[in-house]
Coordinates of C-alpha atoms in Angstrom, one line a residue:
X20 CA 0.0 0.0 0.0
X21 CA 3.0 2.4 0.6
X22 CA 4.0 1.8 -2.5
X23 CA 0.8 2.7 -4.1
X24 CA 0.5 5.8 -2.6
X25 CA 3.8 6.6 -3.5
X26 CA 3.2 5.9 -7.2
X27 CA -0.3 7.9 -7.0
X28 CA 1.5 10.7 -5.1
X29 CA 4.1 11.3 -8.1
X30 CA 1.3 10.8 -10.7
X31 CA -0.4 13.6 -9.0
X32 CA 2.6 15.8 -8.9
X33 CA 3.1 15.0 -12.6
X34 CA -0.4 16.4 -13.5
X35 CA -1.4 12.8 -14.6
X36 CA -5.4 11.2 -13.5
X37 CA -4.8 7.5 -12.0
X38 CA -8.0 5.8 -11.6
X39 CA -8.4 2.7 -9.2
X40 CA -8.9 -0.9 -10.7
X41 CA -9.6 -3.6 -8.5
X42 CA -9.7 -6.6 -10.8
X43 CA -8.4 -7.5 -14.1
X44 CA -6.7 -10.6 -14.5
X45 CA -5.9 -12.8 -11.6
X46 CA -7.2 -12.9 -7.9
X47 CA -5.3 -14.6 -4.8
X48 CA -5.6 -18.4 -4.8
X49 CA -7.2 -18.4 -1.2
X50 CA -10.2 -16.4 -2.4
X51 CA -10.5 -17.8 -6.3
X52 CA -10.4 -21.5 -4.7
X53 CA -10.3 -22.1 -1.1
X54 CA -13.4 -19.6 -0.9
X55 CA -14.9 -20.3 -4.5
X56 CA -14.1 -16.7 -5.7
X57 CA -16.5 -14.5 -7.2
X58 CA -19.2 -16.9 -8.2
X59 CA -19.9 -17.8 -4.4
X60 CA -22.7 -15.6 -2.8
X61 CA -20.9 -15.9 0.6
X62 CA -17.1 -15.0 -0.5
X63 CA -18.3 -12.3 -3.0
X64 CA -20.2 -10.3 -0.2
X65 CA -18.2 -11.2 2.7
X66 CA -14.1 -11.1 1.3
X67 CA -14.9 -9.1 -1.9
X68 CA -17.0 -6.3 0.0
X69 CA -14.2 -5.7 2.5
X70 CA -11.3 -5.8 -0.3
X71 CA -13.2 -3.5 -1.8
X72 CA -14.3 -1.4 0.9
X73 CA -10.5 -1.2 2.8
X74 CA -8.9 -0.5 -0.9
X75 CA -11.0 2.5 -1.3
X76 CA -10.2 3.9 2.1
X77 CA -6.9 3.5 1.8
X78 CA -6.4 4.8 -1.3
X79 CA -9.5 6.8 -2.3
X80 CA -7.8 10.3 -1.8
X81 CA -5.3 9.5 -4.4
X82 CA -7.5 8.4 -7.3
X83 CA -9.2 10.3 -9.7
X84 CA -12.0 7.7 -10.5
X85 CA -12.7 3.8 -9.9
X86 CA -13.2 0.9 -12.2
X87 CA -14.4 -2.3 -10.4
X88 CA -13.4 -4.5 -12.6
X89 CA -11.9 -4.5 -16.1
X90 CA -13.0 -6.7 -18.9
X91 CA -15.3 -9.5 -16.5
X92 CA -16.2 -11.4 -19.6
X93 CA -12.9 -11.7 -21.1
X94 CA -11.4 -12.8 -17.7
X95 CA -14.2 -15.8 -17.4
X96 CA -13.9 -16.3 -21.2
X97 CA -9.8 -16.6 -21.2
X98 CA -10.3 -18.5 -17.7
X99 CA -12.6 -21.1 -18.2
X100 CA -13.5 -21.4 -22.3
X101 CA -10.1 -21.1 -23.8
X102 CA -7.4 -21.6 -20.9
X103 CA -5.7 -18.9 -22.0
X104 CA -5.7 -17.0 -18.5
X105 CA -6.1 -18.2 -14.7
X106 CA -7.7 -20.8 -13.6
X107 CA -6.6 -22.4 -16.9
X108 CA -10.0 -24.4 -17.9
X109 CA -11.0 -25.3 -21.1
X110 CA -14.4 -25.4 -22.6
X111 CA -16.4 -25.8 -19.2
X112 CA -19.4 -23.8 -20.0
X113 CA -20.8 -23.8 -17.0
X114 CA -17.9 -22.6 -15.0
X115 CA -17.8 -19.8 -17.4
X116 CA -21.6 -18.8 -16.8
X117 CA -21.0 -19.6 -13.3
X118 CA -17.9 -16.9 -13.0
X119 CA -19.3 -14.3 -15.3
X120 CA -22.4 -13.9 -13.4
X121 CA -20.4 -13.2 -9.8
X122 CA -17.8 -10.6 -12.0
X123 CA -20.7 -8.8 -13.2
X124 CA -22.7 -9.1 -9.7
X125 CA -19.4 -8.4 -7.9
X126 CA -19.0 -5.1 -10.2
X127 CA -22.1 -3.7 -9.3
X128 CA -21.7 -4.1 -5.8
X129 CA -18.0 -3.0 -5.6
X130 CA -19.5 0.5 -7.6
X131 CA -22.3 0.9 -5.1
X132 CA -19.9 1.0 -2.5
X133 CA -17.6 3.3 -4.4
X134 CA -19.4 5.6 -5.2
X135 CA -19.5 7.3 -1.8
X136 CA -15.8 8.7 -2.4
X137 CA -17.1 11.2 -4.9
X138 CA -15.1 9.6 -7.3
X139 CA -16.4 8.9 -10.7
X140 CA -17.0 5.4 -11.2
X141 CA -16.8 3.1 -14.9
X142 CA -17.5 0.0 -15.9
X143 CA -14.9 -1.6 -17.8
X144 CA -16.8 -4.2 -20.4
X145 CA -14.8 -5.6 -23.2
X146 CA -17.0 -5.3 -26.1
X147 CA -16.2 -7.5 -29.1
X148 CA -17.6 -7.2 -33.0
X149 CA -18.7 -10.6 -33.5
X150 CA -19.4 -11.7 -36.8
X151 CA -20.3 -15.4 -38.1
X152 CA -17.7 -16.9 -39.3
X153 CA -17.4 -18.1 -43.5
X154 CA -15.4 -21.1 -44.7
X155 CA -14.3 -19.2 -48.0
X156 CA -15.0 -15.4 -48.8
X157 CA -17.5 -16.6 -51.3
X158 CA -19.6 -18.8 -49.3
X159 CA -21.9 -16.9 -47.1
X160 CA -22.5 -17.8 -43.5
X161 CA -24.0 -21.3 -42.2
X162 CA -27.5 -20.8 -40.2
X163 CA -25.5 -22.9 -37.4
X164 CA -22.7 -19.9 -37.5
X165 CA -25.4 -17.5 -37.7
X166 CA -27.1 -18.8 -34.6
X167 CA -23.9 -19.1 -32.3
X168 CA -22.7 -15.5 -33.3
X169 CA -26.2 -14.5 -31.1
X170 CA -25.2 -16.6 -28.9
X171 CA -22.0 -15.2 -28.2
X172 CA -23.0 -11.4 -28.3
X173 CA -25.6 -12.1 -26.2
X174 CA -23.1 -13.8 -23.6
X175 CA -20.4 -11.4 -24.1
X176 CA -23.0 -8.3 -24.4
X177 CA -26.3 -8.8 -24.4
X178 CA -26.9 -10.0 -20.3
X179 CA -24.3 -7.0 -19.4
X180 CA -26.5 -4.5 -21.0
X181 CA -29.4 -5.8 -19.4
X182 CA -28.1 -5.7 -16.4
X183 CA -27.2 -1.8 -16.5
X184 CA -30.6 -0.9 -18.1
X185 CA -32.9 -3.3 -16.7
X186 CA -31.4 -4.3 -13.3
X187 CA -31.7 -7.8 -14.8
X188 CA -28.5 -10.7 -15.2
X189 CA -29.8 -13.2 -17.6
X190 CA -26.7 -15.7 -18.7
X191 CA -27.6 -19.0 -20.4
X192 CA -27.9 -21.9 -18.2
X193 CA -28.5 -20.0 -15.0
X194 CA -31.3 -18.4 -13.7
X195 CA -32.3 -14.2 -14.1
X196 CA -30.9 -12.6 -11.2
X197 CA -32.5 -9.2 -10.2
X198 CA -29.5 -6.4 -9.7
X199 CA -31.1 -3.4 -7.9
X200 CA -29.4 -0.3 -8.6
X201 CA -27.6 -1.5 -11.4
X202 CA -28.9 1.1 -13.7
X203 CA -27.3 4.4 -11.4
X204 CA -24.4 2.2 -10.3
X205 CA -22.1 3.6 -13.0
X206 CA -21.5 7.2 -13.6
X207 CA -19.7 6.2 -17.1
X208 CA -20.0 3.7 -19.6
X209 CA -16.3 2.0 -19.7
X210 CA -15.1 -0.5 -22.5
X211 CA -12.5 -1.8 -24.0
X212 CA -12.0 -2.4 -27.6
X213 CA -9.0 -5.5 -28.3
X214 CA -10.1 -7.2 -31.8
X215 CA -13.1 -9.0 -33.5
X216 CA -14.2 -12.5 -33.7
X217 CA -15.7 -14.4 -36.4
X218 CA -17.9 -17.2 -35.0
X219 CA -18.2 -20.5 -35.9
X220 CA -21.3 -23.0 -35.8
X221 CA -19.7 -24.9 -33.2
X222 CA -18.6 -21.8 -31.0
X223 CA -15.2 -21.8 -32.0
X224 CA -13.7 -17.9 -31.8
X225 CA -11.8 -17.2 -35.0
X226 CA -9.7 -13.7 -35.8
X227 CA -11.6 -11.4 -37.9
X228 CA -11.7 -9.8 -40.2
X229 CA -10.7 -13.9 -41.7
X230 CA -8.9 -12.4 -45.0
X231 CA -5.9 -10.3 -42.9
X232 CA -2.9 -11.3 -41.1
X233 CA -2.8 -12.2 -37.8
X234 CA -0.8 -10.6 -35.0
X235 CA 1.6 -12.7 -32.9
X236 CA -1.4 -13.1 -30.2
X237 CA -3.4 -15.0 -33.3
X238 CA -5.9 -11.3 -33.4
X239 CA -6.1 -9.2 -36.3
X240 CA -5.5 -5.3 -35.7
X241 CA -8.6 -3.6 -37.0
X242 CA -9.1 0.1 -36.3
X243 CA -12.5 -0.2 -37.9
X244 CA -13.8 -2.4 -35.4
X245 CA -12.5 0.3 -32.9
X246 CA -15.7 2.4 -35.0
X247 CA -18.3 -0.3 -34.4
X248 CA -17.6 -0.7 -30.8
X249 CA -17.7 3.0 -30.2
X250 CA -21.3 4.1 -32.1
X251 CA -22.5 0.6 -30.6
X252 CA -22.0 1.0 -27.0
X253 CA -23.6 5.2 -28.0
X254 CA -26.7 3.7 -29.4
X255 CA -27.3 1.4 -26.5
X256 CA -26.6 3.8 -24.2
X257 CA -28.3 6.7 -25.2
X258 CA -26.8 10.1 -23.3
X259 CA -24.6 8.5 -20.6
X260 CA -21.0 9.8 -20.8
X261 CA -18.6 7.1 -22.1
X262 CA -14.9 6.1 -21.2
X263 CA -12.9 3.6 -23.7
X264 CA -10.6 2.3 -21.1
X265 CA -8.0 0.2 -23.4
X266 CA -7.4 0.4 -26.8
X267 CA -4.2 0.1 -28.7
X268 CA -1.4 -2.2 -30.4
X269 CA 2.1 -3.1 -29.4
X270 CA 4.6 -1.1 -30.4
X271 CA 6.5 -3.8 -32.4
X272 CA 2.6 -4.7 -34.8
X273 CA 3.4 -3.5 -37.9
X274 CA -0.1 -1.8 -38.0
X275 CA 1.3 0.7 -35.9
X276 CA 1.3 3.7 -37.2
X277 CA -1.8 3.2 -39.6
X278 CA -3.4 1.8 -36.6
X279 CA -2.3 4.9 -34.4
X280 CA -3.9 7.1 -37.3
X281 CA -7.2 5.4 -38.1
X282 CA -7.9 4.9 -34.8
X283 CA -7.2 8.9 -33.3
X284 CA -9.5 9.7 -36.4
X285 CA -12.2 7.6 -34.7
X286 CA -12.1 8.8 -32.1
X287 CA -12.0 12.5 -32.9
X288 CA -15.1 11.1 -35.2
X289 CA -17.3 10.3 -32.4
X290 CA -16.4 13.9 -30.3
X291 CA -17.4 15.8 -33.7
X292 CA -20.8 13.1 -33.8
X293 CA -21.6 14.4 -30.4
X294 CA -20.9 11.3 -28.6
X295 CA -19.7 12.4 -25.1
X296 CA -16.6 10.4 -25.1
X297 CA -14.6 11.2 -21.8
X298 CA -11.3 9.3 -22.4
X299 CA -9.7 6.9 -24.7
X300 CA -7.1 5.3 -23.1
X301 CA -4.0 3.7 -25.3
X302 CA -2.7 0.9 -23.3
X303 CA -0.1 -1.3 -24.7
X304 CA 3.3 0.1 -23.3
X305 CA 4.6 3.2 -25.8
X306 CA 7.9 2.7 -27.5
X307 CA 8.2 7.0 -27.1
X308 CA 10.5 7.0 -30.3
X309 CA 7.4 5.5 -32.4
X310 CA 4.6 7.0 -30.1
X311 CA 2.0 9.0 -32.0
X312 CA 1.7 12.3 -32.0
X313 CA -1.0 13.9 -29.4
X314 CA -4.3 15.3 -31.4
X315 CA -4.1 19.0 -31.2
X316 CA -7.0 20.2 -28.1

């Protein structure tokens, strides 16, 4: 903790706004298994609330907003569909619906307690274009591909919005969960915006757009899904401000640049629209002899 404050002290003194993230990838062994982690009822409100509740007075002073939890679905999709992150699993649907439920519940109830420090507050979805998924360019989509692509917005979009406007968690296989005071738990709209997925009939998560290279990670950099995800998360969300919390490319993708470009343009886009876009946040470390060039205003 004295090493956090230290950190937020001289981000302070630099002129720079650190906001407060609680979750994003992994979480202690003694809570994620010994006490069933997020998804249990008891651990969620008893361990979870305090966590949350001692981080914020310890370190609420020094922050200039709060986001519970970054990128919920991600973390139970990479966790327990693709073993790609902590606790490793692989294709265990249930554990997936089981752990994205207590992120999301866990996210409203960590907000609803932060929000008392008069510090603004975001949500930090990860919202990902999903298309179906083609086995040639010319051969257009199978009804099976067609019908899993809902599938997956709904599970990696659909239940969060419904949650946030109608104080409802719907998530296949388990069932609806009222969430009072989901809908005025947020003061922004946060998201994230990584890469797009083409889906196929069996589920199977495929980079897209299918006809470009692939980046080291297997994803496709694709500023104009950066476009999508932006005037998509507007539309659903009417007038609430918005935050894009992580966006970007390495500094070694050889999209850079273009990437850099396209995607500032986008951005500045959606201001001129009149979308009320409080921050876009590039996150991949900067290389500062290739970084790009700050938008004038």
């Amino acid at each position: 903790m004295e090493h956090l404050r230290e950190v937020l002290g001289a981000a302070r003194r630099l002129g720079l706004a650190a906001w407060g993230c609680l979750h994003e990838r992994a979480l202690p062994g003694w809570f994620s298994v010994d006490e069933h982690g997020l998804s249990d009822d008891r651990a969620r409100r008893y361990f979870w609330a305090r966590h949350v509740e001692q981080v914020g007075e310890d370190l609420g002073e020094r922050v200039d907003g709060w986001i519970p939890m970054v990128e919920p679905s991600r973390w139970a999709v990479q966790g327990w569909l693709t073993g790609s992150g902590p606790p490793g699993g692989r294709d265990d649907a249930m554990g997936f619906s089981e752990a994205l439920e207590g992120a999301l519940l866990g996210s409203v109830e960590a907000a609803q307690r932060l929000r008392g420090s008069g510090r603004p507050v975001a949500t930090g979805q990860w919202i990902v274009p999903a298309f179906a998924g083609r086995v040639t360019p010319d051969v257009p989509p199978s009804p099976d591909a067609e019908a899993m692509t809902s599938t997956v917005d709904e599970a990696l979009f659909g239940c969060w919005r419904r949650m946030i406007a109608e104080e409802t968690l719907v998530i296949g296989g388990r069932a609806p969960v009222t969430v009072p005071g989901a809908r005025t738990a947020f003061d922004r709209i946060g998201f994230t915006y990584r890469h797009a997925v083409a889906v196929r009939g069996d589920g199977a998560l495929l980079p897209y757009p299918q006809q470009l290279p692939t980046r080291t990670d297997g994803q496709v950099t694709w500023a104009e899904g950066l476009a999508l995800v932006v005037h998509h998360v507007a539309e659903t969300f009417g007038d609430r401000p918005l935050q894009l919390i992580g966006y970007g490319v390495a500094p070694d993708d050889p999209a850079f640049d273009e990437y850099a470009h396209e995607t500032r343009s986008i951005i500045q886009g959606a201001l001129d629209d009149g979308i009320d876009l409080r921050g876009a946040w590039w996150e991949p470390d900067l290389d500062v002899e290739r970084a790009p060039a700050r938008p004038a205003g």
